[in-house]
Amino acid sequence: MRWVRPLAADLADPVGVIGAKAGGLVLLRRLGLPVPEGFVVTTAACRAFRRDGRPPAGLREELVAAVAGVEAATGRRLGGVPPLAVSVRSGAEVSMPGMMSTVLGLGLTTAATGALAAETGDPGFALDSRRRFLASSAAAGVAHLPDDAVEQLERAVGAVFASWDSPRARTYRTLHGIPHDLGTAVVVQAMVFGNRDDRSAGGVAFSRDPTTGEPGPFGEVVFRGQGDDAVAGAAATLPLDELRVREPGAWAELRGALERIEAHHRDACSVELTVESGALWFLQVRREGSGGAAAVRVATDLVDEGVIGRDEALLRLSARHLRDARVPRIAPGAEVDVLARGVGACPGVAVGRVATSADGAVRMAVEGPVVLVRPETSPLDVHGIGAAAGVVTARGGPAGHAAVVARSMGRPAVVGVAGLVVEDGVVRVGGRVVAEGALVGVDGGSGVVVLGRPPVVEAGDDDRLARVLGWADAVAGDARARPDVERLAAAHAVLRARAASAGR
Amino acid sequence: MMMTSESAVLHALRCIGSAEAGRVATAAGLAEADAESELIDLAVAGLVTHDRGPFGGWTITPAGKAADAARVAAELDAAGAREVVAGVYDRFLGLNQELLELCTAWQTRSVDGAIVPNDHADAAYDDRVLGLLDEFAPRADAVCAELAAVLPRFGRYATRLGGAVARVGAGERQYFVDDLEAYHTVWFQLHEDLLVTLGIPR
């Protein structure tokens, strides 16, 4: 086939052709891990689509043939009985998280939804799946799809191709230096339903905690939900440990899988997963980067575990990791009373008394440090942010006005704290009431707000960082006192020169 | 319909937050001495108040907010501009998301998924972000021009945004996000102005 490849363990095309997501799924297949049946439409088809403004000749026939392959493997029929539903996801060579479109549950025509309800005896599940299909296709700009499954598929693939050129995706590529002409591949897979029943869930799992580097598995699950719910933060998620309690079989299989993937990459990794009626499936795998302190911990742990050598550990760390590792944070593993969690928007820790208005913050700041807690921020709050040591808001994301202003003033900030209400001089969150004047701590890196004064890890407290810098000095043969970044850069220069001369 | 200078000063303060007379004058398009004179009259009327201290300045009172809301609504209806402003506001929201992402890209970089401050050591990256701001600015100007065609006071935003982007281009990069007359600061006030003008709660 010219435009389509089955997701098989022996698929040898490079990620430039099949995209990083399909590349990861092929790897999972090779490692013998469970991946739903499916196929990938290549980036070449996307480039042809963008050039001509329509799907390339022959694509429709190849989609029909590839669907027939999935139907044969699953014993299901797209638009037939028993019904096959598929997911349609973007997957470029370079990951562009959240920038392009996804359609879930495609094939759930009116008739197929009825068949799914009859098959499972659960009309609520079938309707929920149909609702998710309609919502995701509307978001992808393919609302009012014809009630014909192959036609739906062709339109959805076209919508994902077109989303390569959405303004957000273009901006993202410009910022990250990704060429605009690469195009995206499209991964089409048989749906596995995390919303199937009480023994079903969607989630993400990390082999090591991405904020601390502590060995895992860590992550989040949503029972009776899809993996995208957890990734997008759309639903109330539970710690991944809940899976160990409720589905020990799937948990054990997940642990083994993360070990196998780590052994392959010799690095921390993450997976997107779905548990369907107790059976574990993988939808995506990534080598997992992490913030500075976590990256330093992962690198030193991998050396101690004998997985990588010191030179490789040094090469995996960058100046930015080291700078980030020096940013104060609430001590990992400390006993703290967590009041709320949101999104960290400006790294650093602030401790101060709660003020619920900008004028209050200005007034109270005369007596000592203040944390301004607001539902949202407007220009009327800016002088309060200036007076405060830290900021917490209920609404807004890491790219909201509040976050931008907090960063411009260097104030540690946590935004998007779900369920936080500010009224009459008190803050209500998570069933608790905190009065103005109460002492709280804000970690603008991890997004945690705690009651009281938390223990803070400051620059240089981290003995792992000291070890890494010691290795760097040994490689560079230079132990003079200098900034961290220069010590690492000197080691990198020696290691790269060594690699270059070995390669000659 | 033009607002009186008293109303213009009150409304400017409503949109920019706590400020000294100089910033109010810039936002309202008046001389500083005239703005200060109006502020004093407004204070006598109980519509604004002045605090000393490190984070003090002129601020609007609850009575001032109510008076401004009524004047702005009357101005909007007298100009028959509600439909135009509401239509422009929808487009503004799309631009708003784009600008906030540009500001975030300017302030931060992601290191393997974690947000860290942009240390501005990578000139090629910074130039890409500033290139996107240059592409953004004319589209923002078009929005201001449409608003100014029905409500002339919105013309001040085009002037101020244009001034900020020119200073960024001349190398004064604090006029992107960090200054009190920076591009984002003025844009944030334009956002507030649109919400106040249309009577939309934040």
PDB file of C-alpha atoms in Angstrom, chain A residues 168 171 174-177 288-292 318 320-321 323-324 344-345 347 359 362 376-380 382-383 386-387 395 398-401 403-405 407-408 411, chain B residues 13-18 55 59 65 96-97 100-105 107-109 111-112 114-117 119 122 125 128-129 132 177-178 184 187-189 191-192 202:
ATOM      1  CA  ARG A 168      -1.912  27.212  17.242  1.00  0.00           C
ATOM      2  CA  THR A 171       2.786  29.038  16.180  1.00  0.00           C
ATOM      3  CA  THR A 174       7.626  28.337  14.645  1.00  0.00           C
ATOM      4  CA  LEU A 175       8.579  28.599  18.313  1.00  0.00           C
ATOM      5  CA  HIS A 176      10.126  25.152  18.417  1.00  0.00           C
ATOM      6  CA  GLY A 177      11.879  25.365  15.071  1.00  0.00           C
ATOM      7  CA  GLU A 288      10.073  10.896  29.465  1.00  0.00           C
ATOM      8  CA  GLY A 289      11.942  14.065  30.137  1.00  0.00           C
ATOM      9  CA  SER A 290      11.398  15.840  33.419  1.00  0.00           C
ATOM     10  CA  GLY A 291      12.150  19.085  35.190  1.00  0.00           C
ATOM     11  CA  GLY A 292      15.634  19.896  36.448  1.00  0.00           C
ATOM     12  CA  SER A 318      21.579  20.601  30.090  1.00  0.00           C
ATOM     13  CA  ARG A 320      18.549  24.555  31.828  1.00  0.00           C
ATOM     14  CA  HIS A 321      18.189  21.396  33.927  1.00  0.00           C
ATOM     15  CA  ARG A 323      19.306  26.141  36.604  1.00  0.00           C
ATOM     16  CA  ASP A 324      15.898  24.600  37.159  1.00  0.00           C
ATOM     17  CA  GLY A 344       2.445  25.723  38.538  1.00  0.00           C
ATOM     18  CA  ALA A 345       2.827  28.924  36.503  1.00  0.00           C
ATOM     19  CA  PRO A 347       8.481  28.286  39.729  1.00  0.00           C
ATOM     20  CA  ASP A 359      -6.125  46.176  48.396  1.00  0.00           C
ATOM     21  CA  VAL A 362      -1.209  45.955  49.799  1.00  0.00           C
ATOM     22  CA  GLU A 376      -9.228  35.396  38.420  1.00  0.00           C
ATOM     23  CA  THR A 377      -7.092  38.426  37.947  1.00  0.00           C
ATOM     24  CA  SER A 378      -7.841  41.698  36.241  1.00  0.00           C
ATOM     25  CA  PRO A 379      -5.651  44.808  35.899  1.00  0.00           C
ATOM     26  CA  LEU A 380      -7.232  45.911  39.213  1.00  0.00           C
ATOM     27  CA  VAL A 382      -1.876  43.904  39.482  1.00  0.00           C
ATOM     28  CA  HIS A 383      -0.752  46.176  42.335  1.00  0.00           C
ATOM     29  CA  GLY A 386       3.188  43.402  43.121  1.00  0.00           C
ATOM     30  CA  ALA A 387       2.704  43.651  46.874  1.00  0.00           C
ATOM     31  CA  ARG A 395      -9.154  30.066  36.992  1.00  0.00           C
ATOM     32  CA  PRO A 398      -0.170  28.600  32.577  1.00  0.00           C
ATOM     33  CA  ALA A 399      -0.759  30.938  29.600  1.00  0.00           C
ATOM     34  CA  GLY A 400      -3.324  33.257  31.219  1.00  0.00           C
ATOM     35  CA  HIS A 401      -3.074  36.937  32.193  1.00  0.00           C
ATOM     36  CA  ALA A 403       0.393  33.674  34.975  1.00  0.00           C
ATOM     37  CA  VAL A 404       1.971  36.175  32.576  1.00  0.00           C
ATOM     38  CA  VAL A 405       1.804  38.991  35.145  1.00  0.00           C
ATOM     39  CA  ARG A 407       6.058  35.718  35.904  1.00  0.00           C
ATOM     40  CA  SER A 408       6.795  39.283  34.818  1.00  0.00           C
ATOM     41  CA  ARG A 411       6.108  35.888  41.933  1.00  0.00           C
TER      42      ARG A 411
ATOM     43  CA  LEU B  13      -8.468  54.202  36.054  1.00  0.00           C
ATOM     44  CA  ARG B  14     -11.173  51.514  35.962  1.00  0.00           C
ATOM     45  CA  CYS B  15      -9.256  49.655  33.243  1.00  0.00           C
ATOM     46  CA  ILE B  16      -5.654  50.077  34.381  1.00  0.00           C
ATOM     47  CA  GLY B  17      -6.020  49.484  38.130  1.00  0.00           C
ATOM     48  CA  SER B  18      -3.994  51.279  40.772  1.00  0.00           C
ATOM     49  CA  PHE B  55       2.088  49.876  46.254  1.00  0.00           C
ATOM     50  CA  THR B  59      -7.684  53.510  42.728  1.00  0.00           C
ATOM     51  CA  LYS B  65     -16.986  51.434  39.390  1.00  0.00           C
ATOM     52  CA  ASN B  96      -5.973  37.036  23.240  1.00  0.00           C
ATOM     53  CA  GLN B  97      -5.162  33.335  23.421  1.00  0.00           C
ATOM     54  CA  LEU B 100      -0.874  34.987  25.890  1.00  0.00           C
ATOM     55  CA  GLU B 101       0.862  31.994  24.320  1.00  0.00           C
ATOM     56  CA  LEU B 102       3.454  34.333  22.795  1.00  0.00           C
ATOM     57  CA  CYS B 103       4.031  36.022  26.189  1.00  0.00           C
ATOM     58  CA  THR B 104       4.392  32.592  27.782  1.00  0.00           C
ATOM     59  CA  ALA B 105       6.826  31.532  25.071  1.00  0.00           C
ATOM     60  CA  GLN B 107       8.917  34.167  29.513  1.00  0.00           C
ATOM     61  CA  THR B 108       9.392  30.413  29.685  1.00  0.00           C
ATOM     62  CA  ARG B 109      10.879  27.478  27.895  1.00  0.00           C
ATOM     63  CA  VAL B 111      12.704  21.600  29.428  1.00  0.00           C
ATOM     64  CA  ASP B 112      11.435  18.103  28.720  1.00  0.00           C
ATOM     65  CA  ALA B 114       8.780  21.254  32.752  1.00  0.00           C
ATOM     66  CA  ILE B 115       8.383  25.039  32.631  1.00  0.00           C
ATOM     67  CA  VAL B 116      11.580  26.956  33.334  1.00  0.00           C
ATOM     68  CA  PRO B 117      12.213  30.674  32.951  1.00  0.00           C
ATOM     69  CA  ASP B 119      17.100  32.815  30.258  1.00  0.00           C
ATOM     70  CA  ASP B 122      19.137  31.538  22.815  1.00  0.00           C
ATOM     71  CA  TYR B 125      14.570  31.426  19.789  1.00  0.00           C
ATOM     72  CA  ARG B 128      11.367  33.706  16.492  1.00  0.00           C
ATOM     73  CA  VAL B 129       9.075  34.832  19.323  1.00  0.00           C
ATOM     74  CA  LEU B 132       5.582  36.254  15.824  1.00  0.00           C
ATOM     75  CA  VAL B 177       5.646  41.930  28.938  1.00  0.00           C
ATOM     76  CA  ASP B 178       7.410  43.516  31.887  1.00  0.00           C
ATOM     77  CA  HIS B 184       0.844  42.729  27.375  1.00  0.00           C
ATOM     78  CA  TRP B 187      -3.495  44.444  25.977  1.00  0.00           C
ATOM     79  CA  PHE B 188      -4.648  43.234  29.416  1.00  0.00           C
ATOM     80  CA  GLN B 189      -6.233  46.685  29.951  1.00  0.00           C
ATOM     81  CA  HIS B 191      -9.329  43.112  27.601  1.00  0.00           C
ATOM     82  CA  GLU B 192     -10.643  44.677  30.798  1.00  0.00           C
ATOM     83  CA  ARG B 202     -14.698  38.494  34.425  1.00  0.00           C
TER      84      ARG B 202
END
